[in-house]
C-alpha positions as a LaTeX table, in Angstrom:
\begin{tabular}{lrrr}
\hline
Residue & $x$ (\AA) & $y$ (\AA) & $z$ (\AA) \\
\hline
Unk1 & 85.25 & $-42.58$ & 3.59 \\
Unk2 & 86.90 & $-45.66$ & 2.14 \\
Unk3 & 84.48 & $-45.55$ & $-0.80$ \\
Unk4 & 85.30 & $-41.89$ & $-1.47$ \\
Unk5 & 89.05 & $-42.57$ & $-1.29$ \\
Unk6 & 88.66 & $-45.47$ & $-3.72$ \\
Unk7 & 86.72 & $-43.29$ & $-6.13$ \\
Unk8 & 89.31 & $-40.49$ & $-5.96$ \\
Unk9 & 92.11 & $-42.98$ & $-6.56$ \\
Unk10 & 90.36 & $-44.51$ & $-9.58$ \\
Unk11 & 89.26 & $-41.24$ & $-11.15$ \\
Unk12 & 90.93 & $-40.66$ & $-14.53$ \\
Unk13 & 90.23 & $-38.32$ & $-17.39$ \\
Unk14 & 86.86 & $-36.54$ & $-17.45$ \\
Unk15 & 84.22 & $-38.04$ & $-19.71$ \\
Unk16 & 84.41 & $-35.10$ & $-22.16$ \\
Unk17 & 88.11 & $-35.68$ & $-22.84$ \\
Unk18 & 87.62 & $-39.43$ & $-23.12$ \\
Unk19 & 85.00 & $-38.91$ & $-25.85$ \\
Unk20 & 87.28 & $-36.44$ & $-27.61$ \\
Unk21 & 90.20 & $-38.88$ & $-27.47$ \\
Unk22 & 88.05 & $-41.72$ & $-28.81$ \\
Unk23 & 86.89 & $-39.64$ & $-31.77$ \\
Unk24 & 90.39 & $-38.28$ & $-32.33$ \\
Unk25 & 91.90 & $-41.77$ & $-32.31$ \\
Unk26 & 89.33 & $-43.00$ & $-34.85$ \\
Unk27 & 89.92 & $-40.08$ & $-37.20$ \\
Unk28 & 93.70 & $-40.33$ & $-36.78$ \\
Unk29 & 93.66 & $-44.03$ & $-37.68$ \\
Unk30 & 91.38 & $-43.33$ & $-40.64$ \\
Unk31 & 93.64 & $-40.54$ & $-41.86$ \\
Unk32 & 96.74 & $-42.73$ & $-41.52$ \\
Unk33 & 95.11 & $-45.57$ & $-43.44$ \\
Unk34 & 94.00 & $-43.19$ & $-46.18$ \\
Unk35 & 97.45 & $-41.62$ & $-46.43$ \\
Unk36 & 99.18 & $-45.01$ & $-46.62$ \\
Unk37 & 96.79 & $-46.42$ & $-49.20$ \\
Unk38 & 97.20 & $-45.95$ & $-52.96$ \\
Unk39 & 93.70 & $-44.54$ & $-53.18$ \\
Unk40 & 93.27 & $-41.21$ & $-54.99$ \\
Unk41 & 90.35 & $-38.88$ & $-55.47$ \\
Unk42 & 89.64 & $-37.44$ & $-58.87$ \\
Unk43 & 87.66 & $-34.41$ & $-59.86$ \\
Unk44 & 84.89 & $-35.19$ & $-60.48$ \\
Unk45 & 84.81 & $-38.20$ & $-58.09$ \\
Unk46 & 84.61 & $-41.52$ & $-59.87$ \\
Unk47 & 82.12 & $-44.17$ & $-58.79$ \\
Unk48 & 84.85 & $-46.53$ & $-57.64$ \\
Unk49 & 86.46 & $-43.78$ & $-55.57$ \\
Unk50 & 83.09 & $-42.83$ & $-54.05$ \\
Unk51 & 82.59 & $-46.47$ & $-53.06$ \\
Unk52 & 86.01 & $-46.56$ & $-51.36$ \\
Unk53 & 85.22 & $-43.33$ & $-49.48$ \\
Unk54 & 81.82 & $-44.68$ & $-48.39$ \\
Unk55 & 83.36 & $-47.90$ & $-47.10$ \\
Unk56 & 86.07 & $-46.00$ & $-45.24$ \\
Unk57 & 83.52 & $-43.59$ & $-43.68$ \\
Unk58 & 81.28 & $-46.48$ & $-42.66$ \\
Unk59 & 84.20 & $-48.28$ & $-41.04$ \\
Unk60 & 85.16 & $-45.13$ & $-39.14$ \\
Unk61 & 81.58 & $-44.53$ & $-37.94$ \\
Unk62 & 81.23 & $-48.17$ & $-36.88$ \\
Unk63 & 84.50 & $-48.12$ & $-34.94$ \\
Unk64 & 83.54 & $-44.80$ & $-33.36$ \\
Unk65 & 80.12 & $-46.12$ & $-32.37$ \\
Unk66 & 81.54 & $-49.28$ & $-30.80$ \\
Unk67 & 84.11 & $-47.35$ & $-28.80$ \\
Unk68 & 81.55 & $-44.79$ & $-27.60$ \\
Unk69 & 79.10 & $-47.53$ & $-26.68$ \\
Unk70 & 81.78 & $-49.14$ & $-24.52$ \\
Unk71 & 82.44 & $-45.79$ & $-22.85$ \\
Unk72 & 78.85 & $-44.55$ & $-22.45$ \\
Unk73 & 76.90 & $-47.83$ & $-22.30$ \\
Unk74 & 76.95 & $-48.05$ & $-18.48$ \\
Unk75 & 75.15 & $-44.70$ & $-18.32$ \\
Unk76 & 72.05 & $-46.20$ & $-19.98$ \\
Unk77 & 71.99 & $-49.01$ & $-17.44$ \\
Unk78 & 72.38 & $-46.46$ & $-14.68$ \\
Unk79 & 69.48 & $-44.40$ & $-16.04$ \\
Unk80 & 67.20 & $-47.46$ & $-16.12$ \\
Unk81 & 68.10 & $-48.36$ & $-12.55$ \\
Unk82 & 67.51 & $-44.79$ & $-11.38$ \\
Unk83 & 64.02 & $-44.90$ & $-12.91$ \\
Unk84 & 63.11 & $-48.22$ & $-11.23$ \\
Unk85 & 64.98 & $-48.12$ & $-7.92$ \\
Unk86 & 62.88 & $-48.48$ & $-4.77$ \\
Unk87 & 64.47 & $-48.24$ & $-1.32$ \\
Unk88 & 61.86 & $-50.67$ & 0.02 \\
Unk89 & 63.31 & $-53.32$ & $-2.30$ \\
Unk90 & 66.96 & $-53.28$ & $-1.20$ \\
Unk91 & 69.79 & $-54.84$ & $-3.15$ \\
Unk92 & 69.20 & $-53.19$ & $-6.54$ \\
Unk93 & 72.71 & $-52.53$ & $-7.82$ \\
Unk94 & 74.67 & $-52.29$ & $-11.06$ \\
Unk95 & 77.85 & $-54.34$ & $-11.51$ \\
Unk96 & 80.96 & $-52.27$ & $-10.92$ \\
Unk97 & 83.10 & $-53.23$ & $-13.90$ \\
Unk98 & 85.98 & $-51.52$ & $-15.62$ \\
Unk99 & 87.27 & $-48.04$ & $-14.95$ \\
Unk100 & 86.60 & $-44.53$ & $-16.12$ \\
Unk101 & 84.00 & $-41.85$ & $-15.40$ \\
Unk102 & 80.97 & $-44.05$ & $-16.18$ \\
Unk103 & 82.21 & $-46.81$ & $-13.87$ \\
Unk104 & 83.05 & $-44.25$ & $-11.20$ \\
Unk105 & 79.52 & $-42.85$ & $-11.51$ \\
Unk106 & 78.04 & $-46.35$ & $-11.06$ \\
Unk107 & 80.20 & $-46.93$ & $-7.99$ \\
Unk108 & 79.10 & $-43.59$ & $-6.56$ \\
Unk109 & 75.45 & $-44.41$ & $-7.25$ \\
Unk110 & 75.75 & $-47.85$ & $-5.64$ \\
Unk111 & 77.44 & $-46.26$ & $-2.61$ \\
Unk112 & 74.63 & $-43.68$ & $-2.42$ \\
Unk113 & 72.04 & $-46.49$ & $-2.46$ \\
Unk114 & 73.93 & $-48.23$ & 0.37 \\
Unk115 & 73.76 & $-45.07$ & 2.46 \\
Unk116 & 70.13 & $-44.35$ & 1.64 \\
Unk117 & 69.02 & $-47.90$ & 2.42 \\
Unk118 & 70.93 & $-47.87$ & 5.71 \\
Unk119 & 69.47 & $-44.49$ & 6.66 \\
Unk120 & 65.96 & $-45.56$ & 5.58 \\
Unk121 & 66.21 & $-48.77$ & 7.59 \\
Unk122 & 67.44 & $-46.87$ & 10.67 \\
Unk123 & 64.71 & $-44.24$ & 10.37 \\
Unk124 & 62.05 & $-46.88$ & 9.82 \\
Unk125 & 63.33 & $-48.85$ & 12.78 \\
Unk126 & 63.08 & $-45.81$ & 15.04 \\
Unk127 & 59.61 & $-44.94$ & 13.75 \\
Unk128 & 58.29 & $-48.48$ & 14.14 \\
Unk129 & 59.87 & $-48.81$ & 17.58 \\
Unk130 & 58.12 & $-45.60$ & 18.62 \\
Unk131 & 54.89 & $-46.90$ & 17.10 \\
Unk132 & 55.13 & $-50.17$ & 19.04 \\
Unk133 & 55.91 & $-48.26$ & 22.23 \\
Unk134 & 52.87 & $-46.06$ & 21.67 \\
Unk135 & 50.73 & $-49.12$ & 21.00 \\
Unk136 & 51.89 & $-50.67$ & 24.26 \\
Unk137 & 51.14 & $-47.46$ & 26.14 \\
Unk138 & 47.64 & $-47.13$ & 24.65 \\
Unk139 & 46.94 & $-50.83$ & 25.24 \\
Unk140 & 48.08 & $-50.53$ & 28.85 \\
Unk141 & 45.89 & $-47.48$ & 29.43 \\
Unk142 & 42.90 & $-49.17$ & 27.82 \\
Unk143 & 43.44 & $-52.24$ & 29.97 \\
Unk144 & 44.06 & $-50.36$ & 33.21 \\
Unk145 & 41.65 & $-47.45$ & 32.84 \\
Unk146 & 38.81 & $-48.28$ & 30.47 \\
Unk147 & 38.85 & $-52.02$ & 31.13 \\
Unk148 & 38.79 & $-51.63$ & 34.89 \\
Unk149 & 36.11 & $-48.93$ & 34.70 \\
Unk150 & 33.86 & $-51.17$ & 32.60 \\
Unk151 & 34.50 & $-54.05$ & 34.99 \\
Unk152 & 33.43 & $-51.82$ & 37.89 \\
Unk153 & 30.32 & $-50.83$ & 35.94 \\
Unk154 & 29.45 & $-54.50$ & 35.38 \\
Unk155 & 29.87 & $-55.28$ & 39.08 \\
Unk156 & 27.69 & $-52.30$ & 40.00 \\
Unk157 & 25.01 & $-53.34$ & 37.53 \\
Unk158 & 25.02 & $-56.82$ & 39.00 \\
Unk159 & 24.27 & $-55.38$ & 42.42 \\
Unk160 & 21.59 & $-53.15$ & 40.94 \\
Unk161 & 20.04 & $-56.13$ & 39.16 \\
Unk162 & 19.80 & $-58.05$ & 42.43 \\
Unk163 & 17.82 & $-55.24$ & 44.06 \\
Unk164 & 15.90 & $-53.88$ & 41.08 \\
Unk165 & 12.16 & $-54.51$ & 40.84 \\
Unk166 & 10.95 & $-57.11$ & 38.38 \\
Unk167 & 9.76 & $-54.55$ & 35.83 \\
Unk168 & 13.32 & $-53.14$ & 35.56 \\
Unk169 & 15.17 & $-56.44$ & 35.38 \\
Unk170 & 15.10 & $-56.62$ & 31.57 \\
Unk171 & 16.39 & $-53.04$ & 31.14 \\
Unk172 & 19.20 & $-53.66$ & 33.62 \\
Unk173 & 20.18 & $-56.86$ & 31.77 \\
Unk174 & 20.30 & $-54.98$ & 28.48 \\
Unk175 & 22.63 & $-52.42$ & 30.02 \\
Unk176 & 24.75 & $-55.26$ & 31.43 \\
Unk177 & 25.03 & $-56.90$ & 28.01 \\
Unk178 & 26.00 & $-53.58$ & 26.44 \\
Unk179 & 28.70 & $-52.99$ & 29.05 \\
Unk180 & 29.96 & $-56.56$ & 28.66 \\
Unk181 & 30.13 & $-56.16$ & 24.85 \\
Unk182 & 32.04 & $-52.91$ & 25.27 \\
Unk183 & 34.48 & $-54.64$ & 27.61 \\
Unk184 & 35.00 & $-57.43$ & 25.05 \\
Unk185 & 35.67 & $-54.86$ & 22.33 \\
Unk186 & 38.21 & $-53.09$ & 24.54 \\
Unk187 & 39.97 & $-56.41$ & 25.16 \\
Unk188 & 40.05 & $-57.15$ & 21.43 \\
Unk189 & 41.57 & $-53.74$ & 20.74 \\
Unk190 & 44.16 & $-54.34$ & 23.46 \\
Unk191 & 45.09 & $-57.71$ & 21.91 \\
Unk192 & 45.49 & $-56.13$ & 18.48 \\
Unk193 & 47.57 & $-53.28$ & 19.84 \\
Unk194 & 49.78 & $-55.44$ & 22.02 \\
Unk195 & 49.95 & $-59.16$ & 21.29 \\
Unk196 & 50.69 & $-60.28$ & 24.83 \\
Unk197 & 50.39 & $-63.91$ & 23.78 \\
Unk198 & 53.43 & $-63.34$ & 21.54 \\
Unk199 & 55.56 & $-62.51$ & 24.59 \\
Unk200 & 54.02 & $-65.17$ & 26.80 \\
Unk201 & 53.48 & $-68.20$ & 24.53 \\
Unk202 & 55.51 & $-67.54$ & 21.37 \\
Unk203 & 54.94 & $-66.89$ & 17.69 \\
Unk204 & 52.93 & $-70.00$ & 16.78 \\
Unk205 & 50.43 & $-69.45$ & 19.60 \\
Unk206 & 50.13 & $-65.76$ & 18.71 \\
Unk207 & 49.44 & $-66.54$ & 15.05 \\
Unk208 & 46.96 & $-69.26$ & 16.01 \\
Unk209 & 45.07 & $-66.76$ & 18.15 \\
Unk210 & 45.23 & $-64.18$ & 15.37 \\
Unk211 & 43.79 & $-66.40$ & 12.61 \\
Unk212 & 41.15 & $-67.85$ & 14.97 \\
Unk213 & 39.91 & $-64.38$ & 15.84 \\
Unk214 & 40.05 & $-63.37$ & 12.16 \\
Unk215 & 37.90 & $-66.35$ & 11.16 \\
Unk216 & 35.39 & $-65.60$ & 13.92 \\
Unk217 & 35.05 & $-61.92$ & 13.04 \\
Unk218 & 34.96 & $-62.25$ & 9.24 \\
Unk219 & 33.35 & $-65.64$ & 8.69 \\
Unk220 & 36.10 & $-66.53$ & 6.20 \\
Unk221 & 37.34 & $-70.12$ & 6.16 \\
Unk222 & 40.96 & $-70.09$ & 7.36 \\
Unk223 & 43.33 & $-73.01$ & 6.92 \\
Unk224 & 46.49 & $-72.72$ & 8.98 \\
Unk225 & 49.63 & $-74.82$ & 8.93 \\
Unk226 & 52.35 & $-73.89$ & 11.38 \\
Unk227 & 55.47 & $-76.01$ & 11.65 \\
Unk228 & 56.18 & $-77.13$ & 15.23 \\
Unk229 & 59.98 & $-77.09$ & 14.79 \\
Unk230 & 60.66 & $-73.49$ & 13.81 \\
Unk231 & 64.17 & $-72.18$ & 14.44 \\
Unk232 & 64.42 & $-69.29$ & 16.91 \\
Unk233 & 64.06 & $-65.89$ & 15.25 \\
Unk234 & 64.39 & $-63.46$ & 18.11 \\
Unk235 & 61.77 & $-61.05$ & 19.53 \\
Unk236 & 62.16 & $-58.40$ & 16.81 \\
Unk237 & 61.79 & $-60.84$ & 13.91 \\
Unk238 & 58.84 & $-62.60$ & 15.58 \\
Unk239 & 57.07 & $-59.27$ & 15.99 \\
Unk240 & 57.69 & $-58.50$ & 12.29 \\
Unk241 & 56.20 & $-61.86$ & 11.27 \\
Unk242 & 53.17 & $-61.30$ & 13.50 \\
Unk243 & 52.54 & $-57.74$ & 12.28 \\
Unk244 & 52.92 & $-58.70$ & 8.61 \\
Unk245 & 50.46 & $-61.58$ & 9.07 \\
Unk246 & 48.08 & $-59.24$ & 10.89 \\
Unk247 & 48.26 & $-56.59$ & 8.15 \\
Unk248 & 47.96 & $-59.18$ & 5.38 \\
Unk249 & 44.77 & $-60.62$ & 6.90 \\
Unk250 & 43.39 & $-57.11$ & 7.35 \\
Unk251 & 44.03 & $-56.37$ & 3.67 \\
Unk252 & 42.30 & $-59.61$ & 2.66 \\
Unk253 & 39.26 & $-58.68$ & 4.74 \\
Unk254 & 39.11 & $-55.16$ & 3.28 \\
Unk255 & 39.89 & $-55.69$ & $-0.39$ \\
Unk256 & 39.98 & $-59.33$ & $-1.49$ \\
Unk257 & 36.37 & $-60.50$ & $-0.96$ \\
Unk258 & 37.87 & $-63.94$ & $-0.33$ \\
Unk259 & 36.06 & $-67.06$ & 0.89 \\
Unk260 & 39.14 & $-69.00$ & 1.94 \\
Unk261 & 42.53 & $-67.97$ & 3.31 \\
Unk262 & 45.55 & $-70.15$ & 3.97 \\
Unk263 & 48.29 & $-69.11$ & 6.40 \\
Unk264 & 51.50 & $-71.16$ & 6.48 \\
Unk265 & 54.60 & $-70.75$ & 8.62 \\
Unk266 & 57.47 & $-73.15$ & 8.05 \\
Unk267 & 61.28 & $-73.31$ & 7.85 \\
Unk268 & 62.86 & $-73.28$ & 4.45 \\
Unk269 & 66.36 & $-74.05$ & 3.24 \\
Unk270 & 65.98 & $-72.93$ & $-0.37$ \\
Unk271 & 67.78 & $-69.63$ & 0.27 \\
Unk272 & 69.68 & $-70.43$ & 3.43 \\
Unk273 & 68.27 & $-70.97$ & 6.90 \\
Unk274 & 65.05 & $-68.96$ & 6.99 \\
Unk275 & 61.42 & $-69.01$ & 8.08 \\
Unk276 & 58.73 & $-68.40$ & 5.49 \\
Unk277 & 55.28 & $-66.93$ & 6.10 \\
Unk278 & 52.69 & $-67.42$ & 3.33 \\
Unk279 & 49.24 & $-65.84$ & 3.24 \\
Unk280 & 47.17 & $-67.03$ & 0.27 \\
Unk281 & 43.58 & $-66.06$ & $-0.50$ \\
Unk282 & 41.13 & $-66.93$ & $-3.29$ \\
Unk283 & 39.85 & $-63.37$ & $-3.69$ \\
Unk284 & 39.67 & $-61.03$ & $-6.63$ \\
Unk285 & 43.45 & $-60.67$ & $-6.95$ \\
Unk286 & 45.64 & $-57.63$ & $-7.41$ \\
Unk287 & 44.38 & $-56.43$ & $-10.80$ \\
Unk288 & 45.86 & $-53.07$ & $-11.74$ \\
Unk289 & 45.98 & $-51.78$ & $-8.17$ \\
Unk290 & 49.16 & $-50.20$ & $-6.94$ \\
Unk291 & 50.81 & $-50.83$ & $-3.61$ \\
Unk292 & 49.27 & $-48.77$ & $-0.84$ \\
Unk293 & 50.47 & $-47.52$ & 2.51 \\
Unk294 & 49.77 & $-50.87$ & 4.19 \\
Unk295 & 51.99 & $-52.78$ & 1.78 \\
Unk296 & 54.79 & $-50.26$ & 2.05 \\
Unk297 & 54.49 & $-50.46$ & 5.83 \\
Unk298 & 54.97 & $-54.21$ & 5.63 \\
Unk299 & 58.02 & $-53.73$ & 3.42 \\
Unk300 & 59.49 & $-51.30$ & 5.95 \\
Unk301 & 58.99 & $-53.86$ & 8.72 \\
Unk302 & 60.63 & $-56.55$ & 6.58 \\
Unk303 & 63.68 & $-54.33$ & 6.03 \\
Unk304 & 64.30 & $-54.17$ & 9.78 \\
Unk305 & 65.15 & $-57.88$ & 9.94 \\
Unk306 & 66.67 & $-58.20$ & 6.43 \\
Unk307 & 63.59 & $-60.15$ & 5.31 \\
Unk308 & 62.29 & $-60.46$ & 1.75 \\
Unk309 & 58.63 & $-59.62$ & 1.10 \\
Unk310 & 56.91 & $-60.49$ & $-2.18$ \\
Unk311 & 53.31 & $-60.05$ & $-3.28$ \\
Unk312 & 51.84 & $-61.52$ & $-6.44$ \\
Unk313 & 49.11 & $-63.52$ & $-8.06$ \\
Unk314 & 48.64 & $-67.10$ & $-6.91$ \\
Unk315 & 48.68 & $-69.83$ & $-9.53$ \\
Unk316 & 45.15 & $-70.93$ & $-8.57$ \\
Unk317 & 43.76 & $-67.40$ & $-8.44$ \\
Unk318 & 43.75 & $-64.78$ & $-5.74$ \\
Unk319 & 46.81 & $-63.30$ & $-4.10$ \\
Unk320 & 49.87 & $-64.74$ & $-2.39$ \\
Unk321 & 52.10 & $-62.92$ & 0.06 \\
Unk322 & 55.47 & $-64.37$ & 1.08 \\
Unk323 & 57.74 & $-63.19$ & 3.85 \\
Unk324 & 61.15 & $-64.85$ & 4.05 \\
Unk325 & 62.91 & $-64.09$ & 7.33 \\
Unk326 & 66.56 & $-65.18$ & 7.69 \\
Unk327 & 67.46 & $-67.03$ & 10.86 \\
Unk328 & 70.01 & $-65.17$ & 13.03 \\
Unk329 & 73.45 & $-66.70$ & 13.15 \\
Unk330 & 75.07 & $-68.13$ & 16.27 \\
Unk331 & 76.35 & $-64.73$ & 17.27 \\
Unk332 & 73.01 & $-63.06$ & 16.74 \\
Unk333 & 73.96 & $-61.59$ & 13.35 \\
Unk334 & 72.30 & $-62.22$ & 10.01 \\
\hline
\end{tabular}
C-alpha cells in the first residue's frame, strides 16, 4: 500500500504527452532561433543556405534524440531485465532514479518483483515443509512397519536354521542374507529420507555420515573438510545445507562421471557472517547443459534461508557448487 501511494504521488504527465512536449520544445526553440537569426532562404536555395538548414536540422534532431533517450532510456533497461529475470535468483532490480512515467514503471516493476519473490519463497517454504513432513512420515512407516517385519523374518529364519536339516542349511542362509540385505536397504532409505543424525548429532556429523556413505556406494574418492567451529545456523538452515549437499552429491554420481569429490564446510567473513558449503568434482563439467529440476529445487531451498547458491566451472576442471548461508542475528533474524 505504501508503494502504491508513493507511485500515485509521484505520477506526473503520461508518457505520450511528455514525448509531445519534448518534441514541441525542440521545434519551438529551433523556430525561435531561426526567426531571430539573419538567415534567409532564396528560391532556388543557395548552397550556403542549404548548409545552414542542414546544420540547424541536425542540431534539432540531436537535441531531440538526447532528450528522448533521457526520457525513454530506462525502458530499454527494464526490457532487458524482464527478459533475464529469474525468481530463483532474487535481488535483480533496476535503480529507481529520477521521476516520470519510465521511473514510475521501474518502481512498479521492482515492487512487483518484491511481491513475487516473497510469494514464491512462501509457497516454496510450504511445499518443502510438506515434503519434509511426508519424508518423515514415510521414513517412520518404513522403520516401524517394514523394518520391524524384516527383523521378525530374520529372527524366524534363525530359528528355522537351527532346526533345519543339513541339506537345507545353505538355502536358509541364502534367504537370511537376502532378508538382511533388504533390511539394510530399508535402513539406508530411511536415513536418506530422514537424517536422524542431523537432529541428534548436528550438521557436521550428518554431513560426515552422508559423504562416507556416498563414497562407499559409488567408489568415488571423497575429500571432506569440515570446520569444527561453525557458528550456529538453526535447524532450518542446517537442513537446507544437508539437503543441498545430498542433492549435489547425487547429481555428481548421476552426471559428472567424477573420480574425486571435495566437500568443504567452513565459516566465511567475505560477505558478512556466513557459512559456506562447497562441493567440487573433477568430472566432465557443465558443458551446454541447462539447469534441471534438481538444481532449481536446490535454489528454492536456498531462498528459504536467504542463502546464495552458485554453480559454475571449477578452475581446475569439473564443477563447483557454492552455498553461502548467512548466520542468523542475535534476535534470530537475518
